[in-house]
Coordinates of C-alpha atoms in Angstrom, one line a residue:
Chain A
M696 CA 52.9 -68.0 7.5
H697 CA 51.4 -70.8 9.5
H698 CA 53.4 -72.4 12.2
I699 CA 52.1 -75.4 12.8
Y700 CA 52.7 -78.5 15.6
C701 CA 53.4 -81.5 14.3
P702 CA 51.9 -84.3 16.3
Y703 CA 54.7 -86.8 15.3
C704 CA 57.5 -84.5 15.8
E705 CA 55.8 -82.7 18.7
E706 CA 57.1 -79.3 17.5
I707 CA 56.0 -76.0 16.0
R708 CA 57.6 -75.8 12.7
E709 CA 57.1 -73.2 9.9
E710 CA 54.8 -73.9 7.0
E711 CA 57.8 -74.3 4.6
E712 CA 58.6 -77.5 5.9
Y713 CA 55.0 -78.9 5.2
S714 CA 52.9 -79.7 2.1
Y715 CA 49.2 -79.4 2.2
T716 CA 47.6 -82.4 0.9
G717 CA 43.7 -81.4 1.0
E718 CA 40.7 -82.4 3.0
A719 CA 41.0 -84.9 5.5
H720 CA 38.5 -88.0 6.4
I721 CA 37.8 -88.7 2.6
E722 CA 37.2 -92.3 2.8
R723 CA 38.4 -94.2 -0.2
P724 CA 35.3 -96.6 -1.5
K725 CA 35.6 -99.8 -0.4
D726 CA 34.6 -102.0 -3.6
P727 CA 35.5 -99.1 -6.7
Q728 CA 33.9 -101.7 -9.2
A729 CA 30.6 -101.5 -7.7
I730 CA 30.1 -97.9 -7.4
S731 CA 28.8 -95.7 -10.1
D732 CA 30.8 -92.9 -11.9
D733 CA 29.4 -90.3 -10.2
A734 CA 30.1 -91.3 -6.8
W735 CA 33.6 -91.8 -7.8
A736 CA 33.8 -88.6 -9.1
D737 CA 32.3 -87.4 -6.1
Y738 CA 35.4 -89.3 -4.1
I739 CA 38.0 -87.9 -6.6
F740 CA 37.2 -84.4 -6.9
F741 CA 34.4 -82.8 -5.4
R742 CA 35.2 -81.2 -2.3
T743 CA 33.2 -79.5 1.0
N744 CA 35.6 -76.2 0.7
P745 CA 34.0 -74.4 3.6
R746 CA 34.8 -71.1 4.6
G747 CA 35.3 -71.6 8.6
I748 CA 36.2 -74.9 10.2
H749 CA 38.1 -77.2 7.9
H750 CA 39.4 -80.7 8.6
E751 CA 42.7 -81.2 6.0
M752 CA 45.9 -83.3 6.1
W753 CA 49.5 -82.0 6.0
Y754 CA 52.4 -83.7 5.3
H755 CA 55.7 -83.0 7.0
A756 CA 58.0 -83.1 3.7
A757 CA 61.0 -81.4 5.2
G758 CA 60.6 -83.1 8.5
C759 CA 59.5 -86.4 9.7
R760 CA 58.0 -87.2 6.4
R761 CA 54.5 -88.2 7.7
Y762 CA 51.0 -87.2 7.2
F763 CA 48.5 -85.9 10.1
N764 CA 45.2 -83.9 10.2
A765 CA 44.7 -80.4 11.3
T766 CA 41.4 -78.5 12.2
R767 CA 42.0 -74.8 10.5
D768 CA 39.5 -72.0 10.3
T769 CA 39.9 -71.3 6.6
Q770 CA 38.8 -67.4 6.9
S771 CA 41.0 -66.5 9.9
Y772 CA 43.5 -69.2 9.6
E773 CA 43.6 -69.8 13.1
I774 CA 44.9 -73.6 13.5
H775 CA 42.8 -75.2 16.3
E776 CA 44.4 -78.4 16.6
T777 CA 46.5 -81.0 14.5
Y778 CA 46.3 -84.9 15.5
K779 CA 47.6 -88.1 14.1
M780 CA 46.1 -89.8 11.4
G781 CA 43.4 -92.3 12.5
E782 CA 42.2 -90.0 15.0
L783 CA 39.2 -87.8 15.3
P784 CA 39.0 -84.2 15.5
T785 CA 37.9 -82.9 19.0
F786 CA 37.2 -79.3 17.5
I787 CA 33.9 -79.7 14.9
A788 CA 32.1 -76.7 13.2
P789 CA 29.2 -75.3 15.2
T790 CA 27.1 -75.0 11.9
K791 CA 24.3 -76.9 10.2
S792 CA 24.9 -80.2 8.9
A793 CA 27.5 -80.3 6.2
P794 CA 26.5 -81.1 2.7
T795 CA 27.0 -84.5 1.6
K796 CA 25.6 -84.4 -2.1
S797 CA 27.9 -83.3 -4.8
A798 CA 26.4 -81.5 -7.4
Q799 CA 27.2 -84.4 -10.0
T800 CA 26.0 -87.1 -7.9
S801 CA 22.4 -85.6 -7.0
A802 CA 22.1 -84.8 -11.1
S803 CA 21.8 -88.4 -11.8
Q804 CA 19.0 -88.6 -8.9
R805 CA 16.8 -85.8 -10.9
G806 CA 13.7 -87.0 -11.3
D807 CA 13.8 -89.2 -8.4
A808 CA 10.7 -89.2 -6.2
S809 CA 11.5 -87.6 -3.4
Chain B
M995 CA 22.5 -43.5 -20.6
K996 CA 24.3 -40.5 -22.4
K997 CA 26.8 -41.4 -24.7
Y998 CA 30.8 -40.8 -23.7
S999 CA 32.6 -38.8 -26.4
G1000 CA 35.0 -36.2 -26.9
F1001 CA 32.3 -33.8 -27.4
S1002 CA 30.6 -34.6 -24.1
L1003 CA 34.3 -34.1 -22.4
F1004 CA 34.6 -31.0 -23.8
K1005 CA 31.1 -30.2 -22.7
H1006 CA 31.4 -30.9 -19.1
S1007 CA 34.9 -29.4 -18.9
L1008 CA 33.1 -26.1 -19.1
S1009 CA 30.9 -26.8 -15.8
H1010 CA 34.0 -28.3 -14.0
H1011 CA 33.1 -32.0 -14.8
E1012 CA 30.6 -31.6 -12.1
N1013 CA 27.3 -32.6 -13.7
W1014 CA 28.0 -36.0 -15.1
Q1015 CA 25.2 -38.2 -15.3
A1016 CA 25.5 -41.3 -12.8
A1017 CA 27.3 -44.3 -14.7
W1018 CA 24.4 -46.5 -13.2
R1019 CA 21.6 -46.5 -10.9
S1020 CA 21.3 -48.0 -7.4
P1021 CA 17.7 -48.8 -7.6
Q1022 CA 16.0 -50.8 -4.7
P1023 CA 15.5 -54.6 -5.5
K1024 CA 12.1 -55.7 -6.9
K1025 CA 10.0 -58.4 -5.6
Q1026 CA 10.7 -61.0 -8.6
Y1027 CA 13.3 -61.0 -11.3
D1028 CA 13.4 -63.7 -14.6
I1029 CA 16.8 -63.8 -13.6
I1030 CA 18.9 -63.2 -10.5
I1031 CA 22.9 -63.1 -10.7
I1032 CA 24.6 -63.6 -7.4
G1033 CA 28.0 -61.7 -7.8
G1034 CA 28.8 -58.5 -9.3
G1035 CA 31.9 -59.0 -10.4
G1036 CA 33.5 -58.7 -14.0
H1037 CA 32.0 -62.2 -15.0
G1038 CA 28.6 -61.7 -13.3
L1039 CA 28.4 -58.0 -14.8
A1040 CA 28.9 -59.0 -18.2
T1041 CA 26.6 -62.4 -18.0
A1042 CA 24.0 -59.7 -17.1
Y1043 CA 24.8 -57.0 -19.9
Y1044 CA 24.9 -60.2 -22.6
L1045 CA 21.3 -61.5 -21.3
A1046 CA 20.1 -58.2 -21.9
K1047 CA 21.9 -57.3 -25.0
V1048 CA 22.0 -60.4 -27.1
H1049 CA 19.0 -62.2 -25.8
G1050 CA 16.6 -59.3 -24.7
I1051 CA 16.4 -60.4 -21.0
T1052 CA 16.4 -57.5 -19.1
N1053 CA 14.7 -58.1 -16.1
V1054 CA 17.6 -59.2 -14.3
A1055 CA 19.1 -58.5 -11.2
V1056 CA 23.0 -58.2 -10.0
L1057 CA 23.2 -58.9 -6.4
E1058 CA 26.8 -57.9 -4.9
K1059 CA 27.5 -58.0 -1.2
G1060 CA 30.1 -55.8 -1.5
Y1061 CA 30.6 -53.1 -4.1
L1062 CA 30.8 -53.7 -8.0
G1063 CA 34.2 -55.4 -8.8
G1064 CA 35.6 -55.3 -5.6
G1065 CA 36.7 -58.8 -5.7
N1066 CA 39.1 -60.7 -7.9
T1067 CA 38.1 -58.4 -10.6
A1068 CA 40.0 -55.8 -8.7
R1069 CA 42.9 -58.0 -7.8
N1070 CA 44.1 -59.8 -10.5
T1071 CA 47.2 -58.8 -12.8
T1072 CA 45.1 -57.8 -16.0
I1073 CA 46.7 -60.2 -18.4
V1074 CA 44.6 -61.5 -21.5
R1075 CA 45.7 -64.1 -23.4
S1076 CA 44.4 -67.1 -25.3
N1077 CA 47.1 -69.4 -25.4
Y1078 CA 45.5 -72.6 -24.3
L1079 CA 46.7 -76.5 -25.4
W1080 CA 43.3 -77.8 -25.9
D1081 CA 41.1 -77.5 -28.4
E1082 CA 38.0 -76.5 -25.7
A1083 CA 39.8 -74.1 -23.7
S1084 CA 41.7 -72.4 -26.8
K1085 CA 38.1 -71.7 -28.2
L1086 CA 36.5 -70.6 -25.1
Y1087 CA 39.2 -68.0 -24.4
D1088 CA 40.2 -67.1 -27.9
H1089 CA 36.3 -66.3 -28.1
S1090 CA 36.9 -63.9 -25.1
L1091 CA 39.8 -62.2 -27.1
D1092 CA 37.7 -61.7 -29.8
L1093 CA 35.3 -59.9 -27.7
W1094 CA 38.1 -58.1 -26.2
K1095 CA 39.1 -56.4 -29.6
D1096 CA 35.8 -54.3 -30.1
L1097 CA 35.0 -54.2 -26.3
S1098 CA 35.5 -50.3 -25.6
Q1099 CA 33.6 -49.5 -28.6
D1100 CA 30.8 -52.1 -27.7
L1101 CA 30.6 -50.5 -24.4
N1102 CA 31.1 -47.3 -25.1
Y1103 CA 33.7 -47.0 -21.9
N1104 CA 37.6 -47.5 -22.7
V1105 CA 38.6 -50.5 -21.2
M1106 CA 42.2 -49.6 -22.2
F1107 CA 42.9 -53.1 -23.6
S1108 CA 46.3 -52.7 -24.9
Q1109 CA 47.2 -55.9 -27.2
R1110 CA 51.2 -55.4 -26.2
G1111 CA 51.8 -59.0 -26.7
V1112 CA 52.5 -61.8 -23.7
L1113 CA 55.9 -63.9 -23.3
N1114 CA 55.8 -67.1 -21.7
L1115 CA 59.6 -68.2 -20.6
G1116 CA 60.9 -71.5 -20.8
H1117 CA 63.8 -72.4 -18.6
N1118 CA 64.9 -75.9 -19.5
L1119 CA 64.6 -78.4 -22.7
Q1120 CA 61.3 -79.8 -21.2
D1121 CA 59.4 -76.1 -21.0
M1122 CA 60.8 -75.6 -24.4
R1123 CA 59.3 -78.7 -26.3
D1124 CA 56.1 -77.9 -24.2
I1125 CA 56.2 -74.5 -26.0
E1126 CA 56.5 -75.5 -28.9
R1127 CA 53.8 -78.1 -28.4
R1128 CA 51.6 -75.6 -27.2
V1129 CA 52.4 -73.1 -29.8
N1130 CA 51.5 -75.7 -32.5
A1131 CA 48.4 -76.4 -30.7
N1132 CA 47.5 -72.4 -31.1
R1133 CA 48.5 -72.4 -34.6
L1134 CA 46.0 -75.5 -35.4
N1135 CA 43.1 -73.5 -33.7
G1136 CA 44.2 -70.3 -35.4
I1137 CA 45.6 -68.6 -32.3
D1138 CA 48.6 -66.6 -33.2
G1139 CA 51.8 -67.7 -31.6
V1140 CA 55.3 -68.2 -32.1
V1141 CA 58.4 -69.8 -30.5
L1142 CA 61.4 -67.4 -29.8
N1143 CA 65.0 -68.4 -29.1
T1144 CA 66.7 -66.2 -25.9
A1145 CA 68.1 -63.9 -28.8
E1146 CA 64.6 -63.2 -30.0
V1147 CA 63.7 -62.5 -26.4
K1148 CA 66.2 -60.2 -25.6
E1149 CA 65.2 -58.1 -28.8
I1150 CA 61.6 -57.4 -27.3
V1151 CA 62.8 -57.0 -23.6
P1152 CA 66.1 -56.1 -23.7
I1153 CA 66.3 -55.5 -19.9
I1154 CA 66.0 -59.3 -19.3
N1155 CA 68.8 -61.4 -18.1
D1156 CA 70.1 -63.6 -20.9
S1157 CA 72.9 -64.7 -18.9
P1158 CA 73.2 -68.6 -19.4
N1159 CA 75.0 -69.1 -15.9
I1160 CA 71.9 -68.0 -14.0
R1161 CA 70.1 -70.7 -12.0
Y1162 CA 67.2 -71.0 -14.5
P1163 CA 68.5 -69.3 -17.7
V1164 CA 65.8 -68.0 -20.4
L1165 CA 66.4 -70.6 -23.3
G1166 CA 63.3 -69.2 -25.0
A1167 CA 59.7 -68.5 -24.9
S1168 CA 56.4 -68.5 -27.1
W1169 CA 54.8 -65.2 -28.0
Q1170 CA 51.3 -64.0 -28.2
A1171 CA 51.5 -60.6 -30.2
T1172 CA 47.6 -60.4 -29.8
A1173 CA 47.5 -61.0 -26.0
G1174 CA 48.1 -58.1 -23.8
V1175 CA 46.3 -56.1 -20.6
A1176 CA 43.1 -54.3 -20.1
R1177 CA 42.4 -52.0 -17.1
H1178 CA 40.6 -54.1 -14.6
D1179 CA 38.4 -51.5 -12.7
A1180 CA 37.0 -50.2 -16.4
V1181 CA 35.9 -53.5 -17.4
A1182 CA 33.8 -53.8 -14.1
W1183 CA 32.6 -50.3 -14.8
G1184 CA 31.8 -50.6 -18.4
F1185 CA 29.8 -53.7 -18.3
A1186 CA 28.0 -52.4 -15.2
R1187 CA 27.1 -49.1 -17.0
G1188 CA 26.4 -51.3 -20.1
A1189 CA 23.5 -53.3 -18.3
D1190 CA 22.2 -51.0 -16.1
S1191 CA 21.7 -48.8 -19.5
H1192 CA 19.5 -51.7 -20.8
G1193 CA 17.7 -51.9 -17.5
V1194 CA 19.5 -54.6 -15.6
D1195 CA 19.0 -53.7 -11.7
L1196 CA 22.6 -53.9 -10.3
I1197 CA 22.0 -53.9 -6.5
Q1198 CA 25.0 -53.5 -4.3
Q1199 CA 25.5 -54.0 -0.4
C1200 CA 23.3 -56.8 -0.8
E1201 CA 24.7 -60.0 0.6
V1202 CA 22.5 -63.5 -0.3
T1203 CA 22.5 -65.3 2.8
D1204 CA 20.4 -68.4 1.4
I1205 CA 19.1 -69.8 -1.8
I1206 CA 15.8 -71.1 -1.3
T1207 CA 14.7 -74.1 -3.3
E1208 CA 10.9 -75.8 -3.5
D1209 CA 10.6 -79.4 -4.8
G1210 CA 14.1 -79.4 -6.3
A1211 CA 13.6 -75.9 -8.2
V1212 CA 14.8 -72.4 -7.2
V1213 CA 12.5 -70.1 -6.2
G1214 CA 14.7 -66.9 -4.9
V1215 CA 17.3 -66.0 -2.8
Q1216 CA 16.9 -64.7 0.7
T1217 CA 19.3 -61.5 1.1
T1218 CA 20.0 -59.0 3.7
L1219 CA 17.4 -56.8 2.1
G1220 CA 15.0 -59.2 2.1
F1221 CA 13.7 -62.3 -0.3
I1222 CA 13.7 -61.6 -3.8
G1223 CA 12.1 -64.2 -5.8
S1224 CA 13.2 -65.9 -9.2
N1225 CA 12.9 -69.3 -11.2
K1226 CA 16.7 -68.9 -12.2
V1227 CA 19.5 -67.9 -10.0
A1228 CA 23.3 -67.7 -11.4
C1229 CA 26.2 -68.1 -9.2
V1230 CA 29.1 -66.1 -10.2
T1231 CA 30.8 -65.8 -7.2
A1232 CA 34.5 -67.3 -8.0
G1233 CA 36.0 -68.0 -4.6
N1234 CA 32.8 -68.2 -2.7
S1235 CA 31.2 -70.8 -5.1
G1236 CA 31.5 -73.4 -2.3
V1237 CA 29.7 -71.4 0.2
M1238 CA 26.9 -70.8 -2.5
A1239 CA 26.4 -74.4 -3.2
A1240 CA 26.3 -75.5 0.5
M1241 CA 23.5 -73.2 1.0
V1242 CA 21.5 -76.1 -1.1
G1243 CA 23.5 -78.8 0.1
L1244 CA 25.5 -79.3 -3.0
R1245 CA 29.1 -79.8 -3.2
L1246 CA 31.7 -78.5 -6.2
P1247 CA 35.0 -79.8 -7.4
I1248 CA 36.2 -76.6 -6.4
E1249 CA 38.6 -75.3 -3.6
S1250 CA 39.2 -71.5 -3.0
R1251 CA 42.9 -70.7 -2.4
P1252 CA 44.4 -67.2 -1.9
L1253 CA 46.3 -66.0 -5.0
Q1254 CA 48.9 -63.0 -4.4
A1255 CA 49.7 -59.8 -6.4
L1256 CA 51.5 -57.1 -5.9
V1257 CA 52.9 -53.6 -7.3
S1258 CA 55.5 -51.4 -7.1
E1259 CA 56.0 -47.5 -6.8
P1260 CA 55.7 -45.9 -10.4
I1261 CA 58.7 -45.9 -12.6
K1262 CA 59.4 -44.3 -15.9
P1263 CA 58.4 -46.8 -19.1
I1264 CA 60.7 -49.8 -18.9
L1265 CA 58.6 -52.9 -19.6
D1266 CA 56.1 -52.7 -23.0
T1267 CA 55.0 -56.6 -23.1
V1268 CA 54.0 -59.5 -20.3
V1269 CA 56.6 -61.2 -19.2
M1270 CA 55.4 -64.8 -17.7
S1271 CA 57.6 -67.5 -16.3
N1272 CA 55.5 -70.7 -15.1
A1273 CA 58.6 -72.5 -14.3
V1274 CA 60.3 -70.1 -11.8
H1275 CA 56.6 -68.6 -11.0
A1276 CA 57.2 -65.2 -11.9
Y1277 CA 55.0 -62.4 -14.0
V1278 CA 55.7 -59.1 -14.6
S1279 CA 54.0 -56.4 -16.8
Q1280 CA 53.9 -52.2 -16.4
S1281 CA 50.8 -50.4 -15.8
D1282 CA 50.1 -47.1 -17.5
K1283 CA 50.4 -45.3 -14.5
G1284 CA 54.1 -47.2 -14.3
D1285 CA 54.0 -49.2 -11.6
L1286 CA 55.4 -52.7 -12.1
V1287 CA 52.4 -55.6 -11.7
I1288 CA 53.3 -58.7 -10.0
G1289 CA 51.9 -62.0 -10.0
A1290 CA 52.8 -64.3 -7.2
G1291 CA 51.8 -67.6 -6.5
A1292 CA 48.8 -69.1 -4.9
D1293 CA 49.3 -70.6 -1.7
S1294 CA 48.9 -74.3 -1.2
F1295 CA 46.0 -74.6 1.4
N1296 CA 42.4 -73.5 1.4
G1297 CA 41.7 -70.0 2.6
Y1298 CA 38.9 -67.1 2.2
G1299 CA 41.2 -64.7 3.9
Q1300 CA 41.8 -62.5 1.0
R1301 CA 45.5 -62.3 1.7
G1302 CA 48.7 -64.4 1.4
S1303 CA 51.7 -65.7 2.9
F1304 CA 55.2 -63.7 2.9
H1305 CA 57.3 -66.7 1.9
V1306 CA 55.1 -66.9 -1.6
V1307 CA 56.0 -63.3 -2.2
E1308 CA 59.3 -63.7 -1.4
H1309 CA 59.5 -66.8 -3.9
T1310 CA 58.4 -64.9 -7.0
L1311 CA 60.1 -61.7 -6.2
S1312 CA 63.5 -63.6 -5.9
A1313 CA 62.6 -65.3 -9.4
I1314 CA 61.9 -61.4 -10.8
C1315 CA 65.0 -60.0 -9.4
E1316 CA 66.9 -63.0 -11.1
L1317 CA 65.3 -62.2 -14.5
F1318 CA 65.5 -58.3 -13.8
P1319 CA 68.3 -57.7 -12.0
M1320 CA 67.4 -53.6 -12.4
F1321 CA 64.2 -54.6 -10.3
S1322 CA 66.2 -55.4 -7.2
R1323 CA 65.9 -51.9 -5.9
V1324 CA 62.0 -50.8 -7.2
R1325 CA 60.0 -50.8 -3.6
M1326 CA 57.0 -52.8 -3.9
N1327 CA 54.0 -50.3 -3.0
R1328 CA 51.1 -52.5 -2.0
A1329 CA 50.1 -56.3 -2.3
W1330 CA 46.7 -58.3 -1.8
G1331 CA 44.9 -61.3 -2.2
G1332 CA 42.3 -62.8 -4.3
I1333 CA 40.2 -65.8 -3.2
V1334 CA 40.5 -68.0 -6.5
D1335 CA 37.9 -70.9 -7.1
T1336 CA 40.8 -73.8 -8.6
C1337 CA 39.3 -76.6 -10.3
P1338 CA 41.1 -80.3 -10.7
D1339 CA 41.6 -79.4 -14.3
A1340 CA 42.6 -75.9 -14.1
C1341 CA 39.2 -75.2 -16.6
P1342 CA 36.5 -73.4 -15.6
I1343 CA 32.5 -75.0 -15.0
V1344 CA 30.3 -73.3 -16.8
S1345 CA 27.0 -75.5 -16.0
K1346 CA 23.6 -76.0 -14.8
T1347 CA 23.1 -78.1 -11.8
S1348 CA 20.8 -80.9 -10.3
I1349 CA 18.7 -78.3 -8.9
K1350 CA 16.2 -76.5 -11.7
G1351 CA 16.9 -72.8 -12.2
L1352 CA 20.5 -73.1 -10.4
Y1353 CA 23.6 -72.5 -12.6
F1354 CA 27.3 -72.0 -11.9
N1355 CA 29.9 -70.2 -13.5
C1356 CA 33.0 -70.8 -11.6
G1357 CA 36.4 -72.3 -11.5
W1358 CA 38.3 -69.9 -13.5
G1359 CA 41.0 -70.4 -10.9
T1360 CA 43.8 -68.3 -11.3
G1361 CA 43.0 -66.8 -14.5
G1362 CA 39.3 -65.8 -14.7
F1363 CA 40.3 -61.8 -16.1
K1364 CA 41.1 -62.8 -19.4
A1365 CA 38.0 -64.7 -20.1
T1366 CA 35.5 -62.0 -18.6
P1367 CA 33.5 -61.0 -21.7
G1368 CA 33.4 -64.5 -23.2
S1369 CA 32.7 -65.9 -19.7
G1370 CA 29.8 -63.9 -19.6
H1371 CA 28.7 -64.0 -23.2
V1372 CA 28.7 -67.8 -23.3
F1373 CA 26.9 -68.1 -19.8
A1374 CA 24.0 -65.7 -20.8
H1375 CA 23.5 -67.8 -23.3
T1376 CA 23.2 -70.9 -21.2
L1377 CA 20.7 -69.0 -18.8
A1378 CA 18.6 -67.6 -21.7
H1379 CA 18.0 -71.1 -23.2
D1380 CA 18.6 -73.4 -20.3
E1381 CA 21.0 -75.2 -22.6
A1382 CA 24.7 -75.0 -22.9
H1383 CA 26.2 -72.4 -25.4
P1384 CA 28.2 -74.8 -27.9
L1385 CA 31.7 -73.2 -26.5
A1386 CA 31.0 -73.9 -22.9
A1387 CA 29.3 -77.4 -23.5
P1388 CA 32.6 -79.0 -22.4
F1389 CA 32.8 -77.2 -19.5
T1390 CA 29.7 -78.7 -17.6
L1391 CA 30.0 -80.4 -14.1
D1392 CA 29.3 -83.7 -15.9
R1393 CA 32.8 -83.7 -17.2
F1394 CA 33.9 -85.2 -13.6
S1395 CA 32.1 -87.9 -14.4
T1396 CA 32.5 -89.0 -17.9
G1397 CA 36.3 -88.7 -17.5
H1398 CA 36.3 -85.7 -20.1
L1399 CA 38.6 -83.4 -18.2
I1400 CA 40.3 -80.4 -20.1
D1401 CA 44.0 -80.6 -18.2
E1402 CA 45.2 -77.0 -18.6
H1403 CA 47.6 -76.9 -16.0
G1404 CA 50.4 -76.4 -18.4
A1405 CA 48.7 -73.1 -19.9
A1406 CA 47.3 -71.8 -16.8
G1407 CA 49.8 -69.0 -15.6
V1408 CA 49.8 -70.3 -11.7
A1409 CA 50.7 -73.9 -10.7
H1410 CA 47.9 -75.5 -8.2

């Protein structure tokens, strides 16, 4: 069980008070009508799912009922930091650049000269 | 490969069973293969076996970073059933169930498939409505199923608590009599032995560290044993699929979660079927060895740690103890976690990708064991023909763009 520091309550509480709500820093497309189905699928369904450092959202369901972000290692389960919505993480994975294409998005680009 | 038989058992007993032929070779990797399969679990080994047997493609390597069948194949609760709601999924899982029936004979390896039936319990009116809908859908697809009331459930499982006064009373269940369990290790070993006897190289302790592409096409993989070339690479890596995809800069609609199971100390035979409840999240069966095999829930967060949270176990065991009060004093022997590759619609991905020659078979999530033979069978077709098997066609990556998702969250045993 994780012990998670809520940046709003400023307290360490047990995991059962929280709900995990998935990868953080995914921006909703500004104009959904203008983008392709593949790009929309990428926004809705495709995830980075790294083994290692992961920026993710948690919801303090049985506490302040606010969303916040955490930087957690998905292999060791160590939580490096939690931070408020709108803030940026200070702990970044020291790996090569994260993949940005979804398998689907790039499928539609097959055949493009590159 | 020498055939296993009653006679061979007798013959080897004369030499104290010390001269059995090894079940498979341990070859050094060749420089080039027609097809490389990454992941030596049940699905990967089944894929290799059917590639060789059905399609005659034997210049194949299975690369496994640990040992064969040491991942989720060794970590599941061995339930086999096909009572899925939608046509696409029920056909795929029923295809697998058909293969299970003759698998021991086909592989000449006893996978101990036991069709002891599976109960899916309902605890409230809506559960029962969903169960009726699903059973009706199953029967229309030729899959056996009946809806039982409380008394009928009690008849099949006399030790279940049928009191109407418990927090989640048993109002009834769906019953698939042809469902059951199989011996998980034997499935991996049987497929491994079968694939090896057809000439497939099974290479253990060989971790793929990179997938090499040139001009948008796969040319091979970099491993801890050096570079191995192939124009077709198939990832069958369950929870690690996202890690494999990242090697070529792709993402998948998959999140990896720890899913737990646990077994008790061995007790005398008491439960001769499989009891599952989605609502209170408990499922339990008894192995031939006598231990209760219990499936707990998945952790809510992404994780690769192959261990789960204790409160998840506690939740499951409180439900088991309410349904089976006599289990309350049984001691648990071992608990473990496997990393399951959960998909947004609780259905698998058996698909080509945007990179030529790179294929994925993943997303089986919390219920992949039952599909082992069927998954290998249809995926082998996809690899051999570079075109999806008809049963696998609905399960490509395209469905996330077209919107043709197959929502099996109700039929999947574990909420995710």
